[in-house]
Coordinates of C-alpha atoms in Angstrom, one line a residue:
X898 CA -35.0 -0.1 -10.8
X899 CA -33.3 3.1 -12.1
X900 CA -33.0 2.2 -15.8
X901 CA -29.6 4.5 -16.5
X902 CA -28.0 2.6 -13.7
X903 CA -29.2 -0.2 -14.8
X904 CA -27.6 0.4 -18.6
X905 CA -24.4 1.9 -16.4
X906 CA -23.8 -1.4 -15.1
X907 CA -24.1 -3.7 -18.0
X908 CA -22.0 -1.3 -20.3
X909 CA -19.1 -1.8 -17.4
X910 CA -19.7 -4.7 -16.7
X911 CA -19.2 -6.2 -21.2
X912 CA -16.2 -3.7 -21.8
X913 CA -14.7 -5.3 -19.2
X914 CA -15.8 -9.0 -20.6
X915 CA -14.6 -7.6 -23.8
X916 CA -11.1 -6.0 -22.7
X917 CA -10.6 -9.1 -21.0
X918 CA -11.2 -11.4 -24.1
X919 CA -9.5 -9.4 -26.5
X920 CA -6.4 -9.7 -24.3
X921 CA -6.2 -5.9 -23.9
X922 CA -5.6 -6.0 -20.2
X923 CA -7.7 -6.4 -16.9
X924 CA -10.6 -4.1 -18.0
X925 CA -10.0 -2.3 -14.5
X926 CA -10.5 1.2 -15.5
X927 CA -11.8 1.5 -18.6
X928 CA -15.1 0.2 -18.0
X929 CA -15.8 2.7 -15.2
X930 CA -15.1 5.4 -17.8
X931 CA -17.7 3.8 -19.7
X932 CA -19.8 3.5 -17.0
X933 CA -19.8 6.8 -16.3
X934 CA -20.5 8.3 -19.2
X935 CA -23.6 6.6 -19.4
X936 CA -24.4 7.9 -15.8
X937 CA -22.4 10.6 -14.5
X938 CA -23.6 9.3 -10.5
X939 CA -23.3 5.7 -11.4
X940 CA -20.5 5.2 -8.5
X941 CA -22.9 7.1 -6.1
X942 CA -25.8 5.6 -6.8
X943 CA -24.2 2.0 -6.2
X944 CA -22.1 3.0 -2.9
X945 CA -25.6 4.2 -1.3
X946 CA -26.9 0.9 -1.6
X947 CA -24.3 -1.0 0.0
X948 CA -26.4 -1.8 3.1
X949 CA -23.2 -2.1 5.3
X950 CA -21.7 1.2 4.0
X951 CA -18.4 2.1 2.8
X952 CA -14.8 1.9 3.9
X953 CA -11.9 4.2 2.4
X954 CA -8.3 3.3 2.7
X955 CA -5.8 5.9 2.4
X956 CA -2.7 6.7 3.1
X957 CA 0.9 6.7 0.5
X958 CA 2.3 2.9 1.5
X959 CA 0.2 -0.1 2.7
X960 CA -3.1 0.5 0.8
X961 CA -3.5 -2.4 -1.3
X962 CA -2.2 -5.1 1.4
X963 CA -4.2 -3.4 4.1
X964 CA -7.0 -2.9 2.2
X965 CA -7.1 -6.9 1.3
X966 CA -6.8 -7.8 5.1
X967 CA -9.2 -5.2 5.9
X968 CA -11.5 -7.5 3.2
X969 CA -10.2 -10.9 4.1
X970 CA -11.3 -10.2 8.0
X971 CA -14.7 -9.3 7.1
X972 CA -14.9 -11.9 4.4
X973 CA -14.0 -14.2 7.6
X974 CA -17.1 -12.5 9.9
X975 CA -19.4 -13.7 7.2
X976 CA -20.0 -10.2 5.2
X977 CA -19.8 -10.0 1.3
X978 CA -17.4 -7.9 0.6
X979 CA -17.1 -5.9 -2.8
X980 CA -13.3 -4.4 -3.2
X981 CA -11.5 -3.2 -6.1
X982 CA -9.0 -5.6 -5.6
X983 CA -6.9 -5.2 -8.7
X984 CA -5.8 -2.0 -7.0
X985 CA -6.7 0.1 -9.7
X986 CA -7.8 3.5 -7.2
X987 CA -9.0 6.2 -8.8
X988 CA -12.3 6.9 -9.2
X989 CA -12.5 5.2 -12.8
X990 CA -10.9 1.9 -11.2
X991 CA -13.4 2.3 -8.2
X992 CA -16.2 2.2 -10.4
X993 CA -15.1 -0.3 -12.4
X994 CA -15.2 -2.3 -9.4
X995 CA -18.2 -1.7 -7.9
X996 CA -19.9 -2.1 -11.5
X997 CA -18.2 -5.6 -12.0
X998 CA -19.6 -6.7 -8.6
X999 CA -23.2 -5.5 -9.2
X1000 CA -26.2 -7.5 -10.8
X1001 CA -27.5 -6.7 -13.9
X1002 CA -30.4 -4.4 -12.3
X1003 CA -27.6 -2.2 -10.6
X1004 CA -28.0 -3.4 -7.1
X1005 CA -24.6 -4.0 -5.5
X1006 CA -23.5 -7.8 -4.7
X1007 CA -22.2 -7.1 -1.0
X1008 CA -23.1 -5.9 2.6
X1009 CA -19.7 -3.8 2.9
X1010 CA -17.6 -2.0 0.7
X1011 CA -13.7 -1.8 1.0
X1012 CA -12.5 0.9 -1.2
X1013 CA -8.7 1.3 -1.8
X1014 CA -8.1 4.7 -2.9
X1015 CA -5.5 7.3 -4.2
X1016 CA -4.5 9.9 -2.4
X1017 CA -4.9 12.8 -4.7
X1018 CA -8.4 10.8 -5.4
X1019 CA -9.0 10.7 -1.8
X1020 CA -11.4 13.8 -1.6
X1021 CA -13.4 13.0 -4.7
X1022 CA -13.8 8.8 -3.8
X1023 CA -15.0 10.3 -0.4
X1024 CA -17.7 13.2 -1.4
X1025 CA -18.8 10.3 -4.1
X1026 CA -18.9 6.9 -1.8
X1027 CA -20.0 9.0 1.8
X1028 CA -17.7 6.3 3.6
X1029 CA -19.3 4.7 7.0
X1030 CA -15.6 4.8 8.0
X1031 CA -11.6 6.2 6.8
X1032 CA -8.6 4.6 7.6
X1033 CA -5.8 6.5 7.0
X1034 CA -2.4 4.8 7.1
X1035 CA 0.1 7.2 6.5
X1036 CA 1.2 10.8 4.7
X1037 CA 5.0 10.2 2.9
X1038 CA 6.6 12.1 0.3
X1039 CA 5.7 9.9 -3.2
X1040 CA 5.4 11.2 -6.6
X1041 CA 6.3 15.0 -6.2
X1042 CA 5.7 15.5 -10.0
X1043 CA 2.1 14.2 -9.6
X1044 CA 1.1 14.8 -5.8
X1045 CA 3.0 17.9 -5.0
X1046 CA 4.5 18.3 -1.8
X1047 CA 3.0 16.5 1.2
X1048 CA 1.5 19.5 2.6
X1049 CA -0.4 20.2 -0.5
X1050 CA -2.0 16.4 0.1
X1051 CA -2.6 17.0 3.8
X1052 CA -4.6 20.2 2.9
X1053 CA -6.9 18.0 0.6
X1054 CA -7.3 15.2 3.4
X1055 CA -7.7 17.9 5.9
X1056 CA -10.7 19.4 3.8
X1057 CA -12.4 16.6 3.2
X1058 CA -12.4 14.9 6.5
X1059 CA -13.7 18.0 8.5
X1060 CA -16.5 17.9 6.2
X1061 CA -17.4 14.0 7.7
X1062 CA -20.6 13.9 9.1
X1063 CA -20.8 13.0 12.6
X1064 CA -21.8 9.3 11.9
X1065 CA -18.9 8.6 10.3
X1066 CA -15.7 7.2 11.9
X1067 CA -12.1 8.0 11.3
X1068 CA -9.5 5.3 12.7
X1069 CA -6.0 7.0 12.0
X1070 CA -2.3 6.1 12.6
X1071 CA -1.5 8.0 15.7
X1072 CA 2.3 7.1 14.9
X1073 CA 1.6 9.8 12.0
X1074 CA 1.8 13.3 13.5
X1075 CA 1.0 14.8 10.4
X1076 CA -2.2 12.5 10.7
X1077 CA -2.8 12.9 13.9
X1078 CA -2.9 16.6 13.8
X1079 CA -5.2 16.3 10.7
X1080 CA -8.2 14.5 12.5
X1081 CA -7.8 17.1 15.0
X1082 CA -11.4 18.2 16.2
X1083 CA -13.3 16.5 13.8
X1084 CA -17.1 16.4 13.3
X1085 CA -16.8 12.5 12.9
X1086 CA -15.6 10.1 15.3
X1087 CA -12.0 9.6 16.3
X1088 CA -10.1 5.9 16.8
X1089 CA -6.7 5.8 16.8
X1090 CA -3.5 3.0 16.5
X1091 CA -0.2 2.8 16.7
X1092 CA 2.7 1.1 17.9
X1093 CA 4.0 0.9 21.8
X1094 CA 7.1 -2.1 21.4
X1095 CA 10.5 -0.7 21.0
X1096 CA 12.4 -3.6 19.7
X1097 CA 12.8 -2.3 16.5
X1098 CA 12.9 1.1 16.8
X1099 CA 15.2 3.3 14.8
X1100 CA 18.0 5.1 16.3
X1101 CA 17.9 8.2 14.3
X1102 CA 15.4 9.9 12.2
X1103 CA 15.9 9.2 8.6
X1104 CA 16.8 12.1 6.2
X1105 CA 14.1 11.0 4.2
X1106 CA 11.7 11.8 6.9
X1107 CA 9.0 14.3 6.1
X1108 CA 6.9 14.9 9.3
X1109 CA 9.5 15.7 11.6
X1110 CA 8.3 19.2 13.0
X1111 CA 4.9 19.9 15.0
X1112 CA 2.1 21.2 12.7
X1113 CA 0.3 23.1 15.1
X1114 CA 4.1 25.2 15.9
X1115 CA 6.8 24.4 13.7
X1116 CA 9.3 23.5 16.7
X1117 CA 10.9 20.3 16.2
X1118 CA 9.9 16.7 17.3
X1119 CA 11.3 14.8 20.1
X1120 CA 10.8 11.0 20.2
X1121 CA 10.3 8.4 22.5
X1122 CA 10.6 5.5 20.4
X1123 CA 10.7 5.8 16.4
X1124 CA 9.4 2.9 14.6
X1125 CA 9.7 3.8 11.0
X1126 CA 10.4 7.1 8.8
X1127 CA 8.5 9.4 11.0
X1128 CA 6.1 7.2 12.7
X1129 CA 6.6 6.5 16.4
X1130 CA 5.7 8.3 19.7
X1131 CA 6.5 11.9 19.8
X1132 CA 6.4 15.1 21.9
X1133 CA 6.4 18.9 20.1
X1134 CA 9.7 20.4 22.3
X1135 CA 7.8 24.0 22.3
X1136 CA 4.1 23.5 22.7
X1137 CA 4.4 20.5 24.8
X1138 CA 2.0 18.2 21.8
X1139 CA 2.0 14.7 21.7
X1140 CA 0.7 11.3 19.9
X1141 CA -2.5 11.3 21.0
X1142 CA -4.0 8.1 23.5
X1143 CA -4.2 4.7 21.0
X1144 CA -7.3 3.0 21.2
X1145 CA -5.4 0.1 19.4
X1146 CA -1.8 -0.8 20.4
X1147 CA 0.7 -3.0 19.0
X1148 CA 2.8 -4.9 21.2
X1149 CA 5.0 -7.5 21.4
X1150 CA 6.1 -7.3 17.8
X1151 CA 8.2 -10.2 16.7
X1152 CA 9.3 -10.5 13.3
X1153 CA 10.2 -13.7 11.5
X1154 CA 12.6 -13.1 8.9
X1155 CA 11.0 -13.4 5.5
X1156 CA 8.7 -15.7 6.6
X1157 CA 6.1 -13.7 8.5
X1158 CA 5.1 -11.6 12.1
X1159 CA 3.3 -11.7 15.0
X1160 CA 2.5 -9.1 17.2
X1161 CA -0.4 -8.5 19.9
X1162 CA -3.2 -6.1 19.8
X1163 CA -4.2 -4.5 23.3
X1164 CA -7.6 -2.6 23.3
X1165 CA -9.8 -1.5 25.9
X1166 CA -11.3 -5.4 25.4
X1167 CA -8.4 -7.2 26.1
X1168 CA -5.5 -8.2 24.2
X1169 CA -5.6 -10.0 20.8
X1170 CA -2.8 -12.2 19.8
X1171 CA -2.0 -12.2 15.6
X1172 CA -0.1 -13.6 13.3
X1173 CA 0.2 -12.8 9.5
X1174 CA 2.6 -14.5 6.9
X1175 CA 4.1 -11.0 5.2
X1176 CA 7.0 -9.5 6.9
X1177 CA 8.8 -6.3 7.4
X1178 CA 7.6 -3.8 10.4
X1179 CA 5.6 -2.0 7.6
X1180 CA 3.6 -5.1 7.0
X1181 CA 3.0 -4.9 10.8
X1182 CA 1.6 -1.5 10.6
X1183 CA -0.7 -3.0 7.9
X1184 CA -2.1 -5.5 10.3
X1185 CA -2.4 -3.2 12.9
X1186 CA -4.6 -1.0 10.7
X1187 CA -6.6 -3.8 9.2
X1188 CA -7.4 -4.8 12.5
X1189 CA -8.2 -1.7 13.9
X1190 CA -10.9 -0.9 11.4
X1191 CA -12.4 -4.4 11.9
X1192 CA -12.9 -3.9 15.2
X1193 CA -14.5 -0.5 15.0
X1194 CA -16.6 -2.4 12.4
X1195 CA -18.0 -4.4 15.0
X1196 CA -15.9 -7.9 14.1
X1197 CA -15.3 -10.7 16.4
X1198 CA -11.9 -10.7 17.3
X1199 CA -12.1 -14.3 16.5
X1200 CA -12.4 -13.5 12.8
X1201 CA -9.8 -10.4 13.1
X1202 CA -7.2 -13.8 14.0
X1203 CA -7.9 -15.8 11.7
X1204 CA -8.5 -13.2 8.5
X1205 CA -4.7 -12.1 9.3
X1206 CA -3.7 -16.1 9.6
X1207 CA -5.8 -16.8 5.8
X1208 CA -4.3 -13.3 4.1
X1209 CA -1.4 -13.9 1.2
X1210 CA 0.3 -11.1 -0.1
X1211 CA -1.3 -9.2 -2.8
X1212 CA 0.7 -9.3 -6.0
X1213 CA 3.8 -7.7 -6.3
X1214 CA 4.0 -7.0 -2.7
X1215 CA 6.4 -10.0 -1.3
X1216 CA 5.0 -12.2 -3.3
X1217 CA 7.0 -15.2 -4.1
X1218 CA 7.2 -17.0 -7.5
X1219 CA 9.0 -20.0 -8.7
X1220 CA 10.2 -19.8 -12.5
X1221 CA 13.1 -22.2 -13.7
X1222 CA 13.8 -23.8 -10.6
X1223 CA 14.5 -20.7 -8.6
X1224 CA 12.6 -18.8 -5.9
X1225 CA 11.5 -15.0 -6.7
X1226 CA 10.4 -12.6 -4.4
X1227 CA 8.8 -9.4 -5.5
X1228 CA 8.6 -6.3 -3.6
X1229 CA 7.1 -3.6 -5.0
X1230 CA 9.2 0.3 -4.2
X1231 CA 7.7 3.4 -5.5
X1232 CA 9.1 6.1 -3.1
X1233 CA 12.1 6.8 -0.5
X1234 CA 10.1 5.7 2.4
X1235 CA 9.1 2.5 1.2
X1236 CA 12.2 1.7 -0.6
X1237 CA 14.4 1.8 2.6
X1238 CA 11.8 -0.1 4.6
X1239 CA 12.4 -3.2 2.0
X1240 CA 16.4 -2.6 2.0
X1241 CA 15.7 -3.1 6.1
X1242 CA 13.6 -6.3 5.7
X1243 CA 16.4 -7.6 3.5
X1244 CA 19.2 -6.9 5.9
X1245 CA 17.1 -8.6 8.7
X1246 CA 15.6 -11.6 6.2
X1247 CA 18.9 -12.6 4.5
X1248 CA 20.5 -11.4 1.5
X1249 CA 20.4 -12.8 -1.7
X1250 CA 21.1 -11.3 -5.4
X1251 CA 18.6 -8.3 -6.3
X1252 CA 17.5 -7.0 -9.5
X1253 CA 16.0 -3.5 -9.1
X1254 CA 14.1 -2.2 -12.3
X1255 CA 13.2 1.5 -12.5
X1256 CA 10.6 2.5 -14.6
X1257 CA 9.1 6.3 -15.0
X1258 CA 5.8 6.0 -16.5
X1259 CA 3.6 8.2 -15.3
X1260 CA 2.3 5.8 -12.9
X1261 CA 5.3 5.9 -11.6
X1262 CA 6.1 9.5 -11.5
X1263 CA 8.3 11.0 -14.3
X1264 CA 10.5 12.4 -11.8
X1265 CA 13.2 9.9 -10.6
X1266 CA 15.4 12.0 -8.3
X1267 CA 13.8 10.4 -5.5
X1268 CA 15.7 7.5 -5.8
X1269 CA 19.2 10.0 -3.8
X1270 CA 17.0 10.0 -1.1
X1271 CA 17.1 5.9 -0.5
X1272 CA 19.5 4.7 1.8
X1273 CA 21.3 2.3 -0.8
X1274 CA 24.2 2.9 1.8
X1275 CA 22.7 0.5 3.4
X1276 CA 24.0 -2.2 0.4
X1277 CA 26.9 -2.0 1.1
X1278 CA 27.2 -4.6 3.8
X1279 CA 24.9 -6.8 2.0
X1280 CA 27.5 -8.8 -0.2
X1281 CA 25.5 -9.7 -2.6
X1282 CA 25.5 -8.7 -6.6
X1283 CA 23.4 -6.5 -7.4
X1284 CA 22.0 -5.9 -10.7
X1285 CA 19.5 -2.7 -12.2
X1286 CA 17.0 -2.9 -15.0
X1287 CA 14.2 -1.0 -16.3
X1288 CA 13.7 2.2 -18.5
X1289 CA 15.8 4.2 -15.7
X1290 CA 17.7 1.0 -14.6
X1291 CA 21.0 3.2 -15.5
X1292 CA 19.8 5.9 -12.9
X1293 CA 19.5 3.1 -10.0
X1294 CA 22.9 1.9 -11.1
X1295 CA 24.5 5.2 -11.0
X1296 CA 22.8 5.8 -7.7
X1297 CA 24.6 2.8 -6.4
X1298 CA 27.7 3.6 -7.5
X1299 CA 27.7 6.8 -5.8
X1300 CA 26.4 5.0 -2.7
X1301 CA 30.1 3.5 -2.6
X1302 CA 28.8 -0.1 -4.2
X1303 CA 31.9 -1.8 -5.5
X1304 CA 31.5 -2.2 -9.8
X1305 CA 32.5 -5.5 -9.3
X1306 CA 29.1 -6.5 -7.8
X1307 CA 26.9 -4.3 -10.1
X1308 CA 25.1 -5.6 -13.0
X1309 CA 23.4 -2.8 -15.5
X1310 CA 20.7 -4.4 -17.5
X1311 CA 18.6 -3.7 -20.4
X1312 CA 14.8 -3.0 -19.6
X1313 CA 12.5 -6.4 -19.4
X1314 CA 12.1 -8.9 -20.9
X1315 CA 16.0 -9.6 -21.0
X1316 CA 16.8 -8.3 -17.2
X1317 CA 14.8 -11.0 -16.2
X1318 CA 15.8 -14.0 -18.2
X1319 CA 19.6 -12.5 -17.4
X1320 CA 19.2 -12.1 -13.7
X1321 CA 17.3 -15.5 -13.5
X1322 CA 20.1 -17.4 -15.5
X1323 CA 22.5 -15.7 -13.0
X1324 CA 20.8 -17.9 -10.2
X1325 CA 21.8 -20.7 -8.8
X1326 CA 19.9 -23.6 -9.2
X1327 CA 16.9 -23.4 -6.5
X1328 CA 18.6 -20.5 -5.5
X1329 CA 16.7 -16.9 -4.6
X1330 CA 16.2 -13.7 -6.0
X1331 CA 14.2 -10.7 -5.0
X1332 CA 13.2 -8.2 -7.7
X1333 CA 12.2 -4.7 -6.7
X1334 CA 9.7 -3.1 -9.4
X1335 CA 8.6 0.1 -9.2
X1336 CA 4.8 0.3 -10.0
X1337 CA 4.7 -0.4 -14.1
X1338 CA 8.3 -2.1 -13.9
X1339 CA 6.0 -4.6 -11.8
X1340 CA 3.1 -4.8 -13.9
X1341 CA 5.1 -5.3 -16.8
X1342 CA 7.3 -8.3 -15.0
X1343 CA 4.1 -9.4 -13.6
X1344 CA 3.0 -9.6 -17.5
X1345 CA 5.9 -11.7 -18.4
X1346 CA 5.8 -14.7 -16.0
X1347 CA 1.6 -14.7 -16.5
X1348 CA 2.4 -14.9 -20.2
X1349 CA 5.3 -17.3 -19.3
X1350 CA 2.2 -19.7 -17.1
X1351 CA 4.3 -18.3 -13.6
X1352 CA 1.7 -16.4 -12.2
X1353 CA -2.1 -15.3 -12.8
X1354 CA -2.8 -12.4 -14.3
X1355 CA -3.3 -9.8 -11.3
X1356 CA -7.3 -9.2 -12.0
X1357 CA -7.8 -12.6 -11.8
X1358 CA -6.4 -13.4 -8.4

């Protein structure tokens, strides 16, 4: 037994016992600050022993929902799985984590290791943790104030995955060319996914795309099919570059309104048919990656099915409440991208009144200009009222106005807790509403309905 790891752990593991009883919050972070100042390596030390290695899930949207299928299907092949399922993804949250789920003598409680991170985190949580495998969603413009550009994050990614050692694995989004180009010629081992159904392909490339221009010649992009931002199957119109072959395809795509998806995998074992109740095209890109990385794993495809059937949304990410007789469906936004993904679900799923509150803590990013490059355009033949809260609430209502949103259907609020008890009195009786929180915006709501006996607190689900 090492005896620093060993204090490491049980420091984490009472701060958080302590946080926790105090009512000071989740005790997600802090007690991997504690941990680690006890022993620098204690997050090292723990990921070597996980018998079944580590898995790293990056990418800007999708992380925490992928990263909980990615757990659910290999909770459902029989593994123990430790995750930092809070979501809390930097290093401090990781190790946190991996403390909490660790016996007293420092020997981690799991065969596999799931391991949501950050992407500006992403280099350090992999030099630390020495993943068995990467899955890499997606690169989108988020947080320009904290990430920088997306070039400046692809540079980091790109370091640190050409320094993977050759036993290592890296299943990517193919559908990504900045991705795709990134785990180029690797050292480690190459799987790829994507998407080959065009039912609901885009038309047009969205403004708010970022990847549209081959990064091995600068010449513009010509697709195929385009699924979603800059995601599809594309060919470089100079040096001739395209997605590379999918080892993983999704086909037959079917989404069911609000309610759910299904969608077959093809691989070189035969086809897979899935279904997973979260909706939205994004949501299928989540399953498709979950799945993907199962398989590499080495999971029956038998357990791939019926993890995806078993997995609820994670909180704040479609997940539906009742509070006072009316049905509330959360949606977490946080960046262009994923912000005109939802206003799509919500023009295919049925409208329904929509409070959206706009916080800009610094999890959030204290820049909010992002919010001109959503497509509230698309509002406008959603007839609907729509109403704006949060500590930049009057920014999102301004933007709507702008967008060409008649006054008569806005709403300006005041930040929470009274945007919410307005908004819900607003409701018809066991009518719906969908609220779309940015991050803290969400973890504050989230707050009020778990203080309010709505929901659990989100460490505890």
């Amino acid at each position: 037994m090492d005896p620093r790891l060993a204090l490491a752990v049980m420091a984490g593991k009472a701060s958080a016992f302590l946080i926790r009883r105090l009512g000071r919050g989740g005790g997600t972070a802090a007690p991997g600050v504690i941990a680690s100042m006890i022993d620098p390596a204690v997050l090292d030390k723990l990921a070597r022993q996980v018998d079944g290695g580590c898995v790293v899930v990056a990418g800007t949207n999708g992380k925490t929902t992928t990263s909980r299928m990615l757990a659910g299907i290999l909770t459902q092949s029989g593994r123990r799985v430790i995750h930092n399922r809070s979501g809390s993804n930097l290093v401090r949250g990781i190790t946190a984590a991996f403390a909490e789920q660790s016996a007293l003598t420092g020997r981690p409680r799991g065969d596999v290791a799931v391991i949501e991170s950050d992407e500006a985190a992403f280099p350090e949580v992999v030099r630390r943790t020495r993943p068995r495998l990467v899955l890499l969603l997606n690169l989108f413009r988020d947080q320009l104030d904290r990430y920088g550009e997306l070039d400046t994050i692809a540079t980091r990614w790109g370091e640190t995955l050409r320094a993977l050692p050759a036993e290592a694995t890296v299943v990517v989004n193919a559908d990504d060319p900045a991705l795709a180009t990134l785990t180029e010629g690797l050292t480690a081992t190459r799987r790829t996914f994507g998407m080959t159904d065009g039912r609901y392909q885009l038309e047009d490339l969205p403004h708010a795309a970022d990847a549209a221009v081959c990064r091995r010649c600068g010449a513009p992009l010509r697709y195929e099919r385009l699924f979603l931002s800059h995601l599809g199957d594309y060919t470089c119109t100079a040096c001739g570059y395209q997605r590379p072959a999918l080892d993983v395809a999704a086909r037959d795509v079917q989404l069911c309104g609000l309610e759910g998806l299904t969608l077959t995998l093809h691989t070189a074992d035969g086809p897979i048919a899935v279904r997973a109740g979260v909706p939205g095209l994004y949501n299928a890109y989540n399953a498709l990656a979950a799945a993907a990385a199962a398989l590499t794993l080495g999971v029956r495809p038998e357990a791939v099915t019926e993890g995806l059937e078993r997995f609820r949304s994670a909180f704040g990410r479609i997940e539906r409440v009742t509070y006072r007789g009316r049905k509330l469906v959360i949606v977490l936004v946080k960046n262009p991208v994923g912000f005109n993904e939802v206003l799509r679900m919500l023009e295919m799923g049925g409208a329904a009144p929509t409070l959206i509150l706009i916080n800009d803590l610094d999890a959030d990013g204290r820049d909010v200009s992002w919010l001109w490059d959503v497509d509230a355009e698309r509002l406008l033949d959603v007839p609907v009222p729509l109403y704006t809260g949060g500590i930049r609430g009057d920014d999102m209502a301004l933007r709507l106005k702008y967008a060409g949103i008649p006054e008569e259907r806005l709403v300006p609020l005041g930040d929470l807790p009274d945007a919410l008890d307005t908004f819900v009195d607003d409701l018809p009786a066991d009518g719906t509403g969908f609220i779309l929180p940015t991050y803290t915006a969400m973890l504050r709501l989230r707050e009020l309905l778990a203080a309010r006996g709505v929901v659990q607190a989100f460490w505890e689900e």
